[in-house]
CSV table of C-alpha atoms in Angstrom, one decimal:
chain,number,residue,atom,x,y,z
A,1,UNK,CA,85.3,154.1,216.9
A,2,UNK,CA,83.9,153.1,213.5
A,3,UNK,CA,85.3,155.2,210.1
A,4,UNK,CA,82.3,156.9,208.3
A,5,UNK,CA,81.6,155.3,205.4
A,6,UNK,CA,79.6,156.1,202.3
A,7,UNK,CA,77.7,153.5,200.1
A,8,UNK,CA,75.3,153.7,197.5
A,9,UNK,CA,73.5,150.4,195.6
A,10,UNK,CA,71.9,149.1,192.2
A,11,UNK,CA,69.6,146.4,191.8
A,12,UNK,CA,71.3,144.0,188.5
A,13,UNK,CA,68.5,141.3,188.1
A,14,UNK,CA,68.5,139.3,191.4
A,15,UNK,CA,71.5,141.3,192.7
A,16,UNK,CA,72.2,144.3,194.9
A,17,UNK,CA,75.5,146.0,193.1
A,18,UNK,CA,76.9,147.9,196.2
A,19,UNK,CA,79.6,150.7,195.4
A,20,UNK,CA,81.4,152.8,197.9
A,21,UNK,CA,83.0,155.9,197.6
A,22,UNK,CA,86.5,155.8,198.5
A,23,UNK,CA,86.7,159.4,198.9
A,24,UNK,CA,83.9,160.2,201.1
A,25,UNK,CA,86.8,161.2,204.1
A,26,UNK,CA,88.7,163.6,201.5
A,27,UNK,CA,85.4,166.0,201.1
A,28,UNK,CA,85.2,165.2,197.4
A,29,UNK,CA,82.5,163.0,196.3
A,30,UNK,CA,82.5,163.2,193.0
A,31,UNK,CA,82.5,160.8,190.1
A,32,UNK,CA,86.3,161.3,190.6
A,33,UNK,CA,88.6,161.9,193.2
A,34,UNK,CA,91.3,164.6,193.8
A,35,UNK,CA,94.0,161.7,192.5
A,36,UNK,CA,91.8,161.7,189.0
A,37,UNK,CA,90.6,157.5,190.1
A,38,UNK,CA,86.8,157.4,190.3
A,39,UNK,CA,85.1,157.9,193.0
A,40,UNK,CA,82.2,154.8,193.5
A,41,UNK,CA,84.4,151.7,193.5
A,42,UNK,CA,83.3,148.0,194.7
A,43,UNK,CA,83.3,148.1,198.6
A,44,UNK,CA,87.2,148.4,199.4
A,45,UNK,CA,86.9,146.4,202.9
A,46,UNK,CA,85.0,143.9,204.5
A,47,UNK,CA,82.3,144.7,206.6
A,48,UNK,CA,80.9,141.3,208.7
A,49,UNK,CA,77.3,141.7,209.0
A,50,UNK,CA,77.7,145.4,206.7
A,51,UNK,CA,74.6,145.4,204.8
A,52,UNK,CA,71.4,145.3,206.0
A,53,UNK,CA,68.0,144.1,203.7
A,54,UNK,CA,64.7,145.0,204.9
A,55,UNK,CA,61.9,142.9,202.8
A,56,UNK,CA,58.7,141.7,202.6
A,57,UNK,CA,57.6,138.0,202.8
A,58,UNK,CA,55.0,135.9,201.9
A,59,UNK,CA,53.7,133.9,205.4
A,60,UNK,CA,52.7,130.8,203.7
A,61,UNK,CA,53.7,128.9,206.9
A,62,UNK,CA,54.0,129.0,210.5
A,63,UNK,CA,57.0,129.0,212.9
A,64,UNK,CA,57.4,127.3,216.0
A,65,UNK,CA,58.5,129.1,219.5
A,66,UNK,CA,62.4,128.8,218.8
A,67,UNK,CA,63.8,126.7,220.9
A,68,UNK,CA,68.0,126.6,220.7
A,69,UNK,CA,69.3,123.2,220.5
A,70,UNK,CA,65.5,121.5,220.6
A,71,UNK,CA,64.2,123.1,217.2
A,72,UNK,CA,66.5,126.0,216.2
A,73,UNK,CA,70.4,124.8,215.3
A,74,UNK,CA,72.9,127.0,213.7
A,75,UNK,CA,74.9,126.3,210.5
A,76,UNK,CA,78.5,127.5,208.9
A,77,UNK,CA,77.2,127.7,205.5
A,78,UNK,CA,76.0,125.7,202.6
A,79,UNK,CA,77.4,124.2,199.6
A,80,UNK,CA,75.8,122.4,196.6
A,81,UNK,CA,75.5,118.8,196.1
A,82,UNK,CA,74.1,117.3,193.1
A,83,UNK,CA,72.9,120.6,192.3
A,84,UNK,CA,70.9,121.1,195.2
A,85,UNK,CA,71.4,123.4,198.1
A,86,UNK,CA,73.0,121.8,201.1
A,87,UNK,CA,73.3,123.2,204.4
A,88,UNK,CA,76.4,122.3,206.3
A,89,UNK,CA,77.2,122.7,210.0
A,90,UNK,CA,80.8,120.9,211.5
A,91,UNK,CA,80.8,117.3,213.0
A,92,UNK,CA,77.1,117.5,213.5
A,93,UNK,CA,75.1,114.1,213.2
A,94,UNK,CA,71.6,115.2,211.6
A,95,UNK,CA,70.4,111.6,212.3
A,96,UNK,CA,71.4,111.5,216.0
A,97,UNK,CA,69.0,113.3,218.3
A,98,UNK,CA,68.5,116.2,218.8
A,99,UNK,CA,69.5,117.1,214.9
A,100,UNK,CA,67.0,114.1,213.6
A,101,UNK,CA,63.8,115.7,213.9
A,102,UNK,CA,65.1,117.4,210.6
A,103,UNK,CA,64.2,114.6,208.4
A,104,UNK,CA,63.8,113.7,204.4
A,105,UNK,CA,60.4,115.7,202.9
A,106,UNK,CA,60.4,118.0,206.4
A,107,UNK,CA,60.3,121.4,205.6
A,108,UNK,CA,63.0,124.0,207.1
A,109,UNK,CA,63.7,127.5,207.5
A,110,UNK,CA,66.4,129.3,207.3
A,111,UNK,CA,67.4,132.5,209.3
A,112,UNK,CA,70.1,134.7,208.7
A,113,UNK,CA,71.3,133.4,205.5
A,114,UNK,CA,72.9,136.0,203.2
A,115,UNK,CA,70.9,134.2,200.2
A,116,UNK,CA,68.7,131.1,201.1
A,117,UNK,CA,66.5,132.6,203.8
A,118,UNK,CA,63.2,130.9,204.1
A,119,UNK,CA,61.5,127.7,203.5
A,120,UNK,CA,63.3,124.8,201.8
A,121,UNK,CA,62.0,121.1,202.1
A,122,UNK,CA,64.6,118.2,202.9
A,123,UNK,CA,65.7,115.8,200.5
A,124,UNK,CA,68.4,113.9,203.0
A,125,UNK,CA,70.3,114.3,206.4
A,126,UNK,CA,73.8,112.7,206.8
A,127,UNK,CA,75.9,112.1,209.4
A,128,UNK,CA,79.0,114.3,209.1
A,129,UNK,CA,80.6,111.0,207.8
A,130,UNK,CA,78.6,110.5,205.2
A,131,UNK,CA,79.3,111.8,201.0
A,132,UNK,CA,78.1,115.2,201.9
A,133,UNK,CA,77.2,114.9,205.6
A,134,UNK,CA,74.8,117.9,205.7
A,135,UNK,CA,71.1,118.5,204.9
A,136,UNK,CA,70.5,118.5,201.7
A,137,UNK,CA,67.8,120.3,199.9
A,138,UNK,CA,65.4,119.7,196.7
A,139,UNK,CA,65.9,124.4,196.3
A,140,UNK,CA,67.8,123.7,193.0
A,141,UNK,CA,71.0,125.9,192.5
A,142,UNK,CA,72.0,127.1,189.0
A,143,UNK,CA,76.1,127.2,190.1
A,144,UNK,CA,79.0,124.8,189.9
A,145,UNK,CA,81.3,124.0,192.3
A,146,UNK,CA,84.5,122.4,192.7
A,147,UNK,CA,84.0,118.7,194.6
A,148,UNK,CA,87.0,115.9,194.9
A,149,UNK,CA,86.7,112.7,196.5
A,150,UNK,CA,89.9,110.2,196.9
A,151,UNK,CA,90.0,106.6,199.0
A,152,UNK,CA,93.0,105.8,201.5
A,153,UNK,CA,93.7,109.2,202.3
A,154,UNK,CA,95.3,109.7,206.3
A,155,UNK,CA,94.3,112.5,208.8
A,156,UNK,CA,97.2,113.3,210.7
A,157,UNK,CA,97.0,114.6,214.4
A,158,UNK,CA,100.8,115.1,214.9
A,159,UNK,CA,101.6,116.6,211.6
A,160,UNK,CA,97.9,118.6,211.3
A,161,UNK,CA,97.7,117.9,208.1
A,162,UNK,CA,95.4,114.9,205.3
A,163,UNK,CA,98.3,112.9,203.3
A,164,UNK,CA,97.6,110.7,200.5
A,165,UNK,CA,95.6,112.9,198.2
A,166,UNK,CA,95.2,112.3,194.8
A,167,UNK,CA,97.3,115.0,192.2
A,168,UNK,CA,93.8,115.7,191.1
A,169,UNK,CA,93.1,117.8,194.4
A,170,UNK,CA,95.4,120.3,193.5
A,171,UNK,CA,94.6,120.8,189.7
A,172,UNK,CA,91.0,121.3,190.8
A,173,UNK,CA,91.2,123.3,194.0
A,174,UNK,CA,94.2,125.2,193.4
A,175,UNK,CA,94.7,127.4,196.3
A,176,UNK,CA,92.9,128.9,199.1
A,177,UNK,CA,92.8,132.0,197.1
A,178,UNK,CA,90.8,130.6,194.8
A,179,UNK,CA,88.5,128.7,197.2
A,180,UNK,CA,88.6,130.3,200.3
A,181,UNK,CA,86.4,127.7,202.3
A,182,UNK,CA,86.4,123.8,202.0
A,183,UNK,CA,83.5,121.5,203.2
A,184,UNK,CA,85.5,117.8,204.4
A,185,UNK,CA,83.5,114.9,205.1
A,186,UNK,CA,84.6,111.1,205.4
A,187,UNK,CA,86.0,110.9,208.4
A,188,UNK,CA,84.8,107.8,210.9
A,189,UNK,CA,87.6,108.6,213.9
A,190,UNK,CA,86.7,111.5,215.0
A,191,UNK,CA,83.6,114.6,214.0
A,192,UNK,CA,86.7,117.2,214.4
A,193,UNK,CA,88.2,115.9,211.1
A,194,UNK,CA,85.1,116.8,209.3
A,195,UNK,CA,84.1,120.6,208.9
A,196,UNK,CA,84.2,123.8,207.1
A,197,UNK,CA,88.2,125.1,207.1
A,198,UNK,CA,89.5,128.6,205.6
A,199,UNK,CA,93.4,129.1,205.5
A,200,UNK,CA,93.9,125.9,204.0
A,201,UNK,CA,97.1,124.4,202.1
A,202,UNK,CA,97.9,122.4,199.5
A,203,UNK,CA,101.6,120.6,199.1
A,204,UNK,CA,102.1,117.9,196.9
A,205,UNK,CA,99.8,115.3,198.1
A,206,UNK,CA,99.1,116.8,201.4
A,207,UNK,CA,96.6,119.0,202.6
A,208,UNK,CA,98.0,121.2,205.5
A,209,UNK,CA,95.6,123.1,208.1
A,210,UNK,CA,98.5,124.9,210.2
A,211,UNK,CA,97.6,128.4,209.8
A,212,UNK,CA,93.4,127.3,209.1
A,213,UNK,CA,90.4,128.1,211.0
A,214,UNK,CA,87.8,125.5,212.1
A,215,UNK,CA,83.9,126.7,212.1
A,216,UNK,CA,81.7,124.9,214.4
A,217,UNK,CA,79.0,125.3,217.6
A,218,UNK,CA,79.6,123.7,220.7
A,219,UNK,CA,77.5,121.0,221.8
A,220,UNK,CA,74.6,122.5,223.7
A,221,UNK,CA,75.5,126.2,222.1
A,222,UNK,CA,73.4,126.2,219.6
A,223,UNK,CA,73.6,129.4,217.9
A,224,UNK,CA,76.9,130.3,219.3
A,225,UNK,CA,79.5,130.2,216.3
A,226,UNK,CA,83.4,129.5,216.9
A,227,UNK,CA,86.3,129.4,215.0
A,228,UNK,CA,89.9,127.9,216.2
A,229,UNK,CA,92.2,126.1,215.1
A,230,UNK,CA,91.5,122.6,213.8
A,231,UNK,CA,92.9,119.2,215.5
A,232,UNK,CA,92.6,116.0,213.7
A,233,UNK,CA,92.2,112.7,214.9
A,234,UNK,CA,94.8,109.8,213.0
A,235,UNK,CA,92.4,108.0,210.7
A,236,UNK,CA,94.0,105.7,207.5
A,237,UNK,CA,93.3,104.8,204.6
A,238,UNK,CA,89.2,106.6,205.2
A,239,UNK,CA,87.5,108.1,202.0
A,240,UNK,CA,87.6,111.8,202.0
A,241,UNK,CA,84.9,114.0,200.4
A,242,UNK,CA,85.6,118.1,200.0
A,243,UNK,CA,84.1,120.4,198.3
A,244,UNK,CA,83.5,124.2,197.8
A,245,UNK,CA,81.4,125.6,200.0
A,246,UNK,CA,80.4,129.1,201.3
A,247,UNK,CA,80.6,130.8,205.0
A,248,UNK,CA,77.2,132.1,205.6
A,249,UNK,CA,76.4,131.4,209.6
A,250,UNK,CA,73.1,131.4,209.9
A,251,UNK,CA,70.2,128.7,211.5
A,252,UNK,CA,68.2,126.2,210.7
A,253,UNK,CA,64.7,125.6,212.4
A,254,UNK,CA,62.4,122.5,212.2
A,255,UNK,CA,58.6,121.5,213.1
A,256,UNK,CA,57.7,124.3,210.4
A,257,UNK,CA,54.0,124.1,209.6
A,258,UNK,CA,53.8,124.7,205.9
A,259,UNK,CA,50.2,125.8,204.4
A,260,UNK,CA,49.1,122.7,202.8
A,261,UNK,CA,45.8,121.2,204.3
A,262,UNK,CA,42.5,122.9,204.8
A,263,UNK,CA,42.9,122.6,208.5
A,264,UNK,CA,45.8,125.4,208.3
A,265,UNK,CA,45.6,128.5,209.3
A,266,UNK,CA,46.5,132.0,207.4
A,267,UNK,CA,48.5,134.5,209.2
A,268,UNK,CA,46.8,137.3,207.8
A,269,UNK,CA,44.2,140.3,209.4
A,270,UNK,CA,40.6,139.1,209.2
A,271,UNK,CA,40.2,141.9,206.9
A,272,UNK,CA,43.1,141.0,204.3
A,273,UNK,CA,41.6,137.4,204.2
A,274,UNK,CA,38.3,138.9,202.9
A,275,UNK,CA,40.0,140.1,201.0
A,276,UNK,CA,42.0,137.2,199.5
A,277,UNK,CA,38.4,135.7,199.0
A,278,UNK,CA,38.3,138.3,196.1
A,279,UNK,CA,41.7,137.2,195.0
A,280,UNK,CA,40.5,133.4,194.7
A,281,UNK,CA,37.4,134.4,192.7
A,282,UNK,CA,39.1,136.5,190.3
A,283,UNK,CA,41.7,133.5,190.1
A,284,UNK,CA,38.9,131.1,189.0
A,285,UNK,CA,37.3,133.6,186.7
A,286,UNK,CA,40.1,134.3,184.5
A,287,UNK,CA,40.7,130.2,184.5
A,288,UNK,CA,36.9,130.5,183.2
A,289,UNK,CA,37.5,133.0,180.5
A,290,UNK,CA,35.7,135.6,182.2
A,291,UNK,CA,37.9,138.4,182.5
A,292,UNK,CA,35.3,141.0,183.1
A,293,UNK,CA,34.3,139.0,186.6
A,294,UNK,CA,37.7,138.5,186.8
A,295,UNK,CA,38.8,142.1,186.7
A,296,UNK,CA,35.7,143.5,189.3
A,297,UNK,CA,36.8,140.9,191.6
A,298,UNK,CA,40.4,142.3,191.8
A,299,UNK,CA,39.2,145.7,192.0
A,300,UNK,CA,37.7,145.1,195.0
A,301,UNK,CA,40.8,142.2,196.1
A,302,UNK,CA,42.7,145.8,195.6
A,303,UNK,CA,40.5,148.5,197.2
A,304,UNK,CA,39.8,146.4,200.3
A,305,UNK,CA,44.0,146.1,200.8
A,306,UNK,CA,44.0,149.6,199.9
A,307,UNK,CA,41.4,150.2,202.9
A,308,UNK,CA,43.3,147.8,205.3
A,309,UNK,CA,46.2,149.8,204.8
A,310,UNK,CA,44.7,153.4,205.2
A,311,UNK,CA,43.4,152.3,208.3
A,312,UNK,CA,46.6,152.3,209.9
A,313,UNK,CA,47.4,155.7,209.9
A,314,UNK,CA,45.4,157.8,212.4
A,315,UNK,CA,43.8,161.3,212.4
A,316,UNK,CA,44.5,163.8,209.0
A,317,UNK,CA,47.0,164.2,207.0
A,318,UNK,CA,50.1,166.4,208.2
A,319,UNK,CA,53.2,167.4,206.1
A,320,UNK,CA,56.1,168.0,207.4
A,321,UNK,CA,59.0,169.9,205.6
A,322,UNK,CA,62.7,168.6,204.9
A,323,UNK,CA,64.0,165.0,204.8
A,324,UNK,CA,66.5,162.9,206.1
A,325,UNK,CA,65.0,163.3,209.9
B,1,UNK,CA,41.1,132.9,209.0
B,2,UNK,CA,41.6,128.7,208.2
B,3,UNK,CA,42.0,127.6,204.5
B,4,UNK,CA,38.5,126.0,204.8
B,5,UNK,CA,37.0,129.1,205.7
B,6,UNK,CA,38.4,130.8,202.7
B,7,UNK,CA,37.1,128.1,200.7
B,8,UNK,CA,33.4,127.6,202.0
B,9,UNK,CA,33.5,131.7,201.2
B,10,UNK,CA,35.1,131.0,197.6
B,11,UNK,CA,32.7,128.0,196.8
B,12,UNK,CA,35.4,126.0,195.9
B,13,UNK,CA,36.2,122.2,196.2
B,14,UNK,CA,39.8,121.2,195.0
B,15,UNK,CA,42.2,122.1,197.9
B,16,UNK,CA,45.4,122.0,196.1
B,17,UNK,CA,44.3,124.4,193.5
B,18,UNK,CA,42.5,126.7,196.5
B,19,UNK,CA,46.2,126.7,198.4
B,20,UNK,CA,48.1,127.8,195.4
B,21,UNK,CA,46.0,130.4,194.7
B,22,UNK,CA,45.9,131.4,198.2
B,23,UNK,CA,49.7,132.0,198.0
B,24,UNK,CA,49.9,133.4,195.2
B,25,UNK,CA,47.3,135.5,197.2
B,26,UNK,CA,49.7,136.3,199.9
B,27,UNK,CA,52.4,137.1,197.6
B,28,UNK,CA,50.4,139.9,195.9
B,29,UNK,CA,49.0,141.5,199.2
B,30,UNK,CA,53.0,141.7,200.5
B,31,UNK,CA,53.5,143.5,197.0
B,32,UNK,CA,50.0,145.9,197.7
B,33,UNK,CA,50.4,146.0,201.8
B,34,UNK,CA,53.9,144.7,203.4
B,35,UNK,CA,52.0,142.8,205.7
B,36,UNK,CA,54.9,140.9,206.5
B,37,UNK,CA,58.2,142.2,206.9
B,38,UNK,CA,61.8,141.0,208.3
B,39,UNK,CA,65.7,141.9,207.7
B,40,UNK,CA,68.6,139.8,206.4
B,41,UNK,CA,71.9,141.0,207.3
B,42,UNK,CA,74.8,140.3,204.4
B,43,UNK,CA,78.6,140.4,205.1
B,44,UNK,CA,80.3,142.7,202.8
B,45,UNK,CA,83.3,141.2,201.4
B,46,UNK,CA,86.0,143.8,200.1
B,47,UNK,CA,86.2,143.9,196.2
B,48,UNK,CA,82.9,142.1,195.9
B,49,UNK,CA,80.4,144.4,194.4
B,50,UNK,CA,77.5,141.7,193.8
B,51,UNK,CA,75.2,140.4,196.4
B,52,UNK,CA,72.2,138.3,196.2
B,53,UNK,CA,69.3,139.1,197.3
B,54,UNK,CA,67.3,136.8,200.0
B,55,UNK,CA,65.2,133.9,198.1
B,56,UNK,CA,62.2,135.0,199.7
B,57,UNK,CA,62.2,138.7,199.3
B,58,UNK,CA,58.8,139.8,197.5
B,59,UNK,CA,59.4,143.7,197.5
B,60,UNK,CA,62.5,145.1,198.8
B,61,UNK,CA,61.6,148.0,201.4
B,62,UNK,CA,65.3,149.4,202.5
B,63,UNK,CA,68.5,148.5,202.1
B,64,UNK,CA,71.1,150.2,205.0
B,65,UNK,CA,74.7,150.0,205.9
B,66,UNK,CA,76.9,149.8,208.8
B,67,UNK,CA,78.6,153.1,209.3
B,68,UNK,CA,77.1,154.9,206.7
B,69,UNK,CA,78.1,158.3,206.9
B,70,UNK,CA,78.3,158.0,210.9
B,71,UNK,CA,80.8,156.4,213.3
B,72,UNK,CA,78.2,155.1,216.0
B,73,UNK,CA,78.2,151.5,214.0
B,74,UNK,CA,74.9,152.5,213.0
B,75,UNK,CA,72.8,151.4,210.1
B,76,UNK,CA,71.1,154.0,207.9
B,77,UNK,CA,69.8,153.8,204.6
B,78,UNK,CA,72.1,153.9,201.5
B,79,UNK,CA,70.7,156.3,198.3
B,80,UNK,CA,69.9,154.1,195.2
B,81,UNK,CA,72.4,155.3,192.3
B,82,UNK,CA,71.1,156.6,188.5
B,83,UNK,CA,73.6,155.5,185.8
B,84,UNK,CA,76.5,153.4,185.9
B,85,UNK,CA,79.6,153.3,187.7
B,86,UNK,CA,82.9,154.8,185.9
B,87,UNK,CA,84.7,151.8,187.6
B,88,UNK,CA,83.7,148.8,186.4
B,89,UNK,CA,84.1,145.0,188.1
B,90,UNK,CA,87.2,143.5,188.0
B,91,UNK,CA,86.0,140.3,188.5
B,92,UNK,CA,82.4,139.9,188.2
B,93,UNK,CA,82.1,139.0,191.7
């Protein structure tokens, strides 16, 4: 049985700040605790799946019936290449059917994701032994990350381990500690040696995966995420490609239908699209300098919103004492 | 309703211009009405007090947690907190 917790949030720009009280179990829930520490601390474990957003979107496009493994396909994560957001998903061949219908200038979505849900248009598709060997985005991402590259390095089967690797590797990655997931690509022998890996090491010149965990679907599982240990295929003297990357499982879905010709349809209540016929006049008003057309036509863009919601809520109005039912 | 439709109504020609306004459209009646609404669940990471929000989030409606003052593994809603924290972030994670 779950421990009851106790959390409490703040919005900080474009972030959620999300304390918890550490007390909550002790009876005290004050700014400080019996031991005199405070109370509301950054969450002090890991919850997978712990926080929960509802929102509101805009439906500027249209999905498809989601179909796993024909138009639906789940990712590990992402990670950032040439400043773009790039979605990553182990040993998968985005130009091999069934992955290629996602192809360059497509639009995606993305379900699930922690931070990138939504629609993102495709810039490129590898395969996983290409320079980045994921799909690769034009959403722009204002973050660095650490990326290495080195020629003639070895995957080992025997040994578990990538020899050959430049000093570099180390000065710039440092330690799993400091960069808990790595994204490898390169590898021609085998799709196992490319993938997202946690619980890596770094010796010398050789990067060992004995006590890592490999991310990936199985074939024909398409939203069905495993993690084992990883097994690598002998390949010499290949060109290796990590970088820093970020566990997020979540999916990808193609054949999405992006309002853009006049043909398309908007998902919206008759109703709310009359009035969005106010909202477009206003628009061309105020682009006329006439702001007093401008503002009747939002009045009404507003009252008929206004009516579409009170419409939803049937018979009179009814209070009802207390909260938290 | 299509985008044509919308336009004959409008009076209006240019397409391109018609569809950006008609999302900027959207975006405001999501802001007036929630017409559309869905949930992202985050992983919360120990120590890490930041989170992003999702990219296409126009109004934030509720934000719940696992367990939260229950042990059934049920989500409820989390109170929004006035002032800052005495502890502050180690890390700025």
């Amino acid at each position: 049985m779950a421990n009851s917790k106790s959390y409490s949030y703040q919005i900080k720009g474009n972030k959620i700040s999300l304390l918890q009280d550490q007390y909550i179990n002790d009876g005290a829930s004050n700014s400080y605790g019996p031991d005199g520490k405070p109370s509301w601390t950054s969450p002090h474990e890991t919850a997978m799946g712990g926080m929960e957003i509802e929102y509101a979107y805009s439906p500027n496009y249209e999905m498809p019936f989601l179909q796993p493994n024909i138009n639906q396909f789940g990712l590990v994560g992402w990670t950032i290449v040439d400043g773009y957001l790039t979605f990553i998903s182990s040993a998968r061949n985005w130009t091999a059917s069934p992955y290629n219908q996602i192809a360059a200038n497509e639009y995606i979505y993305i379900g699930n994701s922690s931070r990138w849900s939504g629609i993102h248009k495709v810039q490129e598709a590898q395969t996983d032994q290409g320079s980045h060997g994921g799909v690769k985005t034009y959403t722009k991402v204002n973050q660095s990350i650490r990326y290495f590259t080195d020629a003639d390095v070895s995957w080992d089967e025997d040994s578990g381990s990538i020899s050959d690797i430049d000093d570099n590797f180390d000065d710039v990655f440092k330690s799993n500690a400091d960069v808990p997931y790595i994204w490898i690509t390169g590898s021609s022998a085998a799709n196992a040696n490319n993938g997202l890996i946690s619980g890596w090491d770094i010796d010398g010149t050789i990067i060992s995966i004995t006590d890592a965990l490999y991310y990936y679907y199985n074939s024909g599982e398409a939203l069905t995420l495993v993690s084992a240990t990883p097994h690598f295929t002998d390949d010499t003297t290949a060109t290796i490609y990590i970088r820093e990357a970020f566990y997020d499982p979540c999916y990808i879905v193609s054949d999405i239908n992006v309002l853009s010709d006049e043909s398309d349809n908007i998902d919206l209540p008759e109703y709310l699209s009359l009035a969005l016929v106010y909202y477009l006049k206003a628009k061309l008003a105020e682009d006329a300098g006439q702001l007093d057309v401008k503002e009747y036509n939002m009045r009404e863009f507003r009252v008929m919103v206004e009516k579409h919601e009170s419409s939803k809520i049937a018979g009179g109005s009814r209070r009802v004492m207390g909260f938290g039912f | 309703m299509t985008v044509k439709q919308i336009m004959e109504r409008v009076g209006m020609t240019q397409t391109g211009r018609a569809i950006a306004y008609i999302k900027d459209g959207l975006n405001e009646i999501n802001m007036l009405a929630e017409t559309h609404i869905t949930t992202a669940r985050i992983n919360i990471i120990k120590d890490q007090r930041f989170y992003s929000l999702p990219s296409d989030a126009i109004k934030i409606l509720d934000i719940r947690c696992k367990d939260q003052l229950n042990n059934n593994d049920e989500y409820r809603s989390i109170p929004r907190a006035i002032g800052s924290p005495i502890s502050k972030d180690s890390d700025g994670k």
